[in-house]
Amino acid sequence: MTVWEIAKRANVSIATVSRVINGVGNVDPSLARRVRRVVAEVGYYPNTHARALVSGRSRTLGLVLDIINPFFSEILQTFTELGFDHDYRILLSPLTRDSRSLMAAVRQMSERRVDGLAVMSSANEDVFIEAFTGRNIPCVAVDIDHPGGLLKTIRIDYEHGIRQAVQHLAALGHARVAFIGGSANLKSAASQKIAFQKCMMEIGLSISPQLLVEGDHSIESGTAGITAMAALPERPSAVVCSHDETAIGVIRRGFELGIQIPGELSVVGFHDIRMGQYLVPPLTTVQIPQIEIAKAAFGALLDFVSAQPRKSSSSSSTITTNLVLRCSTASGPDRTTNNP
Amino acid sequence: MTVWEIAKRANVSIATVSRVINGVGNVDPSLARRVRRVVAEVGYYPNTHARALVSGRSRTLGLVLDIINPFFSEILQTFTELGFDHDYRILLSPLTRDSRSLMAAVRQMSERRVDGLAVMSSANEDVFIEAFTGRNIPCVAVDIDHPGGLLKTIRIDYEHGIRQAVQHLAALGHARVAFIGGSANLKSAASQKIAFQKCMMEIGLSISPQLLVEGDHSIESGTAGITAMAALPERPSAVVCSHDETAIGVIRRGFELGIQIPGELSVVGFHDIRMGQYLVPPLTTVQIPQIEIAKAAFGALLDFVSAQPRKSSSSSSTITTNLVLRCSTASGPDRTTNNP
DNA sequence: CTGTTAGCGCGTTCAG
DNA sequence: CTGAACGCGCTAACAG
C-alpha cells in the first residue's frame, strides 16, 4: 500500500495525497476528504523509511542505558512514553562495557540515523558520546563534565541530596553518622563523599575515619560496611548510603547481626529505587526523581531537533533530590524526642 | 557520506561497494580491500532507511511491554541483547490500556515496518495482535490461546509451577495451605487457581473456602488476604501467592501483625521478580525464567523472518517454572523434621 | 490549488 | 568479475 495506490483510488495525484497526510499547503477540502477516506479505508500508513530517506530525519531517538538496573526503569518508561506522545520512536541499546560492542552500538545507532541520543549510564561514557557528537548527532547525558555544542548534560545535585540526609539525621539527634560511598573513580560518588564531609562539618559533627568507607554502590558493599562497623567499639547510630542497594545490604546484614533498624541504627539510602518501599522496614532515602531526568533528557533532545533552537535552553540542567521519609530512620541517642 | 562517495574514493562503482559491504557475489580481493579501507577511513555506515526501502525489510523488531513492571525488565534486557547480537534493532513501545493510544502504537510500529513483534503483557491484547498479523507482521505473545500462521505463542506451565509450590509446602508438613490468586478474568490466574485446587487434591489435602481468595496480583491483595486470614479461628500455616508482589504484601502485613515468617507462616511467591531476594526474609518463589521467555520470543521471531522457515518450529513453545528455595518457608505444624 | 518531476541512498537486475 | 541503470516510497521543488 503506497501513496500511488491511495492516489489512484482517490483520483488525485500523489502530491495531493502527500499534502493531506502531512497537512502542508492548501488542498481543496473535498479532495482532502476523499483522500482521508481512502486512507482510513485501506488502513494506510506512510513508510517511515522512505520519509526518513528524503527528509534526512528519522524521528527516532536512541536511548542507551543499563536496562537491568532498577534505577533506570522509570526513566525508560517515561522517556518511551514521551517519545510515544511526540511521535518519536525509541531505539534501545543495551549498555555494554567492552569496547567492541560499544562500537557496535555506535554503528547500529548511526546506521539508523537517530536524530538524537540519550545516554543514561552510571559510568561516564565520554568516548562513546564523542563518537556521536562528532557525527553531528546531539546527545544528552547525565553528569558529564564538559557539555559542548551538541552535548547537553543533566546534573544531579548530589550535595543537596546528601545535605538532606545529614540534616535529617542530625535533627533526629544522631552524631555518630557513617557513610558508605561508591567507587572513588566515579565522579558522582566522589561528589557524594565530599558533600558528606562538608555537610557534617557545617553542622559541627565530626567524622571518625572508620565510619567513612568506600564501597561500590552494591549490596555487598553494604553488608561489608555494616559488618566492619559492627565490630567497632563505638558503633555508629546512623549510616547514609550512596545507593539504595547498599542500604539494602546494610539492612539485611543488620537483621542477621540482630541490630534493630531503626531502633539501634538509622539508615538512609540514595536514589529511591522502586523496591525501597517494599523493604522491611521501608527505606528512608534521598530520591533522585527519575521522571524529571527522563523529561529533562527528552526535552533537551527535542530542543536540539526542533527547527527553532530556543536560545533559552542552556547546556545543562540540574535535577534536585527529594528526601523520602519512610521507616528506616528514628531518633538517635543524643536526643530523646523524635522531631522529624 | 554515501556509497557514491566511497565508490569515488576507491575508484570503483557503487555496485562494487555494495557487494563488498554485504559480502555478496564475487569481488576481486584487491578491489575489496581498497573499498574496505576507504569505508574504515571515513567511518562510513550504510543508511538503514535506504536499505529498508529497497529490501523491504527493516531489521527491526517491535517489543511492546509493560516497562515499569519489574517482572519484565530481564526480558527486556535479554531481548535487546539478542537483537543487538543478531544486528536487529529493537523498537520499544509502552503498553497503554486505552484503545486510542493502542492504535497509535499500531500505527507507529506499522510505519516503521517492523519485521516482527513481541507482545509481553500480563493481559492478553488479542485485538492488538490481530492488527499486526492482519498486516502480515509475525507476532509472538505470551499465553495467547489461538496461535495461527503468523502468531506464535509462548506458554507458561502454571500448573507445574503451582505443583512445585504445593508439593514443597506439603513436604514441609503443611496441611492448611492458603492461596491468594489473581483476577479471575485473567486466564493465567485462572490456570493457577485450578492448578492449586488440583494439586492439593492430588496430595490429599483439603481446601477450606476461606483460604482460597481472589486478589489481583498486587501488594494490596496480599495485605488484604493475610489480614482476613489472620482473623480466622484456624489460620493457615502456609500461603502460596499468585504473584511475588502479593507475597510482599503478605510478608509486610504479617510483620505488622506480629506473625513470624516463616516460623508461623510459610510464604511462597510466583514469578521471581528481582526484589524477592532482597526481602526480609528472602522470598521462596516459583520462578518463571524471564531469560527463557525472551529467548523463545526472539527465536520465534527469527524463525519467521529467516528465509528458510524450519518446519520444526511449532506454533507454540512452553516455558517450565523452577522452584527457588529461599527463606520464607519452613517446616509446618504437621511435621517436626524439616525435609526440603 | 493541483499534477509532474527529480532525487534521498541503496540493492539488484542486466549488459559488458 | 564489474559497471550502468532502474526502482523502493516518499517529499519538495517546480510548472501548469
Short mmCIF file of C-alpha atoms in Angstrom, two decimals, chain B residues 35-182:
data_model
loop_
_atom_site.label_atom_id
_atom_site.label_comp_id
_atom_site.label_asym_id
_atom_site.label_seq_id
_atom_site.Cartn_x
_atom_site.Cartn_y
_atom_site.Cartn_z
CA VAL B 35 36.85 -0.45 -0.58
CA ARG B 36 37.12 -1.73 2.94
CA ARG B 37 39.99 0.60 3.61
CA VAL B 38 38.03 3.63 2.49
CA VAL B 39 35.00 2.55 4.46
CA ALA B 40 37.07 2.26 7.60
CA GLU B 41 38.87 5.54 6.96
CA VAL B 42 35.82 7.67 6.60
CA GLY B 43 33.78 5.76 9.14
CA TYR B 44 31.03 5.01 6.70
CA TYR B 45 27.86 3.28 7.80
CA PRO B 46 25.20 2.36 5.27
CA ASN B 47 21.89 4.15 5.67
CA THR B 48 19.43 1.71 7.12
CA HIS B 49 16.46 3.56 5.79
CA ALA B 50 17.60 3.31 2.22
CA ARG B 51 18.33 -0.34 2.78
CA ALA B 52 14.95 -0.96 4.31
CA LEU B 53 13.30 0.89 1.48
CA VAL B 54 14.83 -1.20 -1.24
CA SER B 55 14.93 -4.53 0.55
CA GLY B 56 11.52 -4.32 2.10
CA ARG B 57 12.85 -5.50 5.45
CA SER B 58 13.88 -3.21 8.24
CA ARG B 59 15.87 -5.44 10.56
CA THR B 60 13.79 -4.01 13.34
CA LEU B 61 11.71 -5.89 15.84
CA GLY B 62 8.95 -4.32 17.88
CA LEU B 63 8.64 -5.01 21.55
CA VAL B 64 5.63 -3.88 23.43
CA LEU B 65 5.53 -4.47 27.15
CA ASP B 66 4.72 -3.02 30.50
CA ILE B 67 8.10 -1.42 31.01
CA ILE B 68 7.62 -0.49 34.61
CA ASN B 69 6.65 -3.98 35.66
CA PRO B 70 9.76 -5.32 37.36
CA PHE B 71 8.96 -8.77 36.10
CA PHE B 72 9.70 -7.72 32.56
CA SER B 73 13.00 -5.98 33.00
CA GLU B 74 15.10 -9.05 32.38
CA ILE B 75 13.03 -9.95 29.38
CA LEU B 76 13.67 -6.51 28.02
CA GLN B 77 17.36 -6.82 28.70
CA THR B 78 17.76 -10.25 27.13
CA PHE B 79 15.59 -9.43 24.17
CA THR B 80 17.53 -6.28 23.47
CA GLU B 81 20.85 -8.03 23.79
CA LEU B 82 19.78 -10.79 21.46
CA GLY B 83 18.67 -8.18 18.99
CA PHE B 84 21.96 -6.44 19.35
CA ASP B 85 23.87 -9.65 18.73
CA HIS B 86 21.86 -10.50 15.64
CA ASP B 87 22.00 -6.99 14.30
CA TYR B 88 18.36 -6.28 14.90
CA ARG B 89 17.24 -3.02 16.34
CA ILE B 90 14.54 -3.05 18.98
CA LEU B 91 11.70 -0.61 18.81
CA LEU B 92 10.11 -0.17 22.17
CA SER B 93 6.53 0.70 22.79
CA PRO B 94 4.92 1.28 26.13
CA LEU B 95 1.82 -0.73 26.82
CA THR B 96 -1.15 1.51 27.13
CA ARG B 97 -4.57 0.49 28.09
CA ASP B 98 -6.81 2.92 26.30
CA SER B 99 -7.64 1.97 22.77
CA ARG B 100 -6.72 5.31 21.28
CA SER B 101 -3.06 5.01 22.17
CA LEU B 102 -3.21 1.34 21.34
CA MET B 103 -3.99 2.30 17.80
CA ALA B 104 -1.20 4.84 17.91
CA ALA B 105 1.15 2.03 18.87
CA VAL B 106 -0.07 0.01 15.94
CA ARG B 107 0.49 2.96 13.69
CA GLN B 108 3.99 3.67 14.92
CA MET B 109 5.07 0.08 14.58
CA SER B 110 3.46 -0.26 11.18
CA GLU B 111 5.00 2.91 9.84
CA ARG B 112 8.36 1.57 10.89
CA ARG B 113 7.69 -1.64 9.07
CA VAL B 114 8.93 -3.81 11.91
CA ASP B 115 9.83 -7.28 10.74
CA GLY B 116 8.19 -8.84 13.73
CA LEU B 117 6.57 -8.04 17.02
CA ALA B 118 6.76 -9.44 20.51
CA VAL B 119 3.98 -8.63 22.94
CA MET B 120 4.76 -9.22 26.58
CA SER B 121 1.73 -8.29 28.50
CA SER B 122 0.05 -9.62 31.57
CA ALA B 123 -3.25 -9.05 29.87
CA ASN B 124 -3.95 -10.58 26.52
CA GLU B 125 -4.15 -7.99 23.83
CA ASP B 126 -5.82 -10.06 21.18
CA VAL B 127 -7.14 -7.21 19.09
CA PHE B 128 -3.83 -5.51 19.14
CA ILE B 129 -2.08 -8.58 17.85
CA GLU B 130 -4.61 -9.22 15.14
CA ALA B 131 -3.94 -5.74 13.79
CA PHE B 132 -0.41 -6.92 13.07
CA THR B 133 -0.91 -10.45 11.86
CA GLY B 134 -3.56 -8.94 9.62
CA ARG B 135 -0.86 -6.74 8.18
CA ASN B 136 1.37 -9.69 7.62
CA ILE B 137 3.63 -8.91 10.53
CA PRO B 138 4.59 -12.02 12.52
CA CYS B 139 3.92 -11.87 16.24
CA VAL B 140 4.90 -13.68 19.39
CA ALA B 141 2.93 -13.36 22.56
CA VAL B 142 2.64 -14.99 25.94
CA ASP B 143 -0.29 -17.18 26.84
CA ILE B 144 -2.39 -16.44 23.80
CA ASP B 145 -4.99 -19.08 23.15
CA HIS B 146 -5.22 -19.40 19.41
CA PRO B 147 -1.87 -19.20 17.71
CA GLY B 148 -2.15 -19.18 13.97
CA GLY B 149 0.05 -18.88 10.96
CA LEU B 150 1.71 -15.64 11.91
CA LEU B 151 1.19 -15.86 15.62
CA LYS B 152 3.33 -17.96 17.83
CA THR B 153 2.57 -18.28 21.49
CA ILE B 154 4.79 -18.88 24.46
CA ARG B 155 3.03 -20.89 27.07
CA ILE B 156 3.97 -20.84 30.69
CA ASP B 157 3.37 -24.03 32.58
CA TYR B 158 1.48 -22.58 35.52
CA GLU B 159 0.26 -25.94 36.66
CA HIS B 160 3.77 -27.24 37.03
CA GLY B 161 4.73 -24.14 38.98
CA ILE B 162 1.83 -24.38 41.37
CA ARG B 163 2.55 -28.05 41.85
CA GLN B 164 6.12 -27.26 42.77
CA ALA B 165 4.91 -24.83 45.39
CA VAL B 166 2.26 -27.10 46.82
CA GLN B 167 4.48 -30.15 46.94
CA HIS B 168 7.25 -28.17 48.58
CA LEU B 169 4.86 -26.98 51.24
CA ALA B 170 3.33 -30.42 51.72
CA ALA B 171 6.78 -31.93 52.10
CA LEU B 172 7.46 -29.43 54.83
CA GLY B 173 4.39 -30.67 56.66
CA HIS B 174 1.85 -28.01 55.85
CA ALA B 175 -1.75 -29.07 55.56
CA ARG B 176 -3.63 -25.80 55.91
CA VAL B 177 -2.36 -24.13 52.80
CA ALA B 178 -3.95 -20.93 51.56
CA PHE B 179 -3.93 -19.48 48.07
CA ILE B 180 -4.19 -15.84 47.10
CA GLY B 181 -4.81 -15.71 43.40
CA GLY B 182 -5.09 -13.19 40.62
#
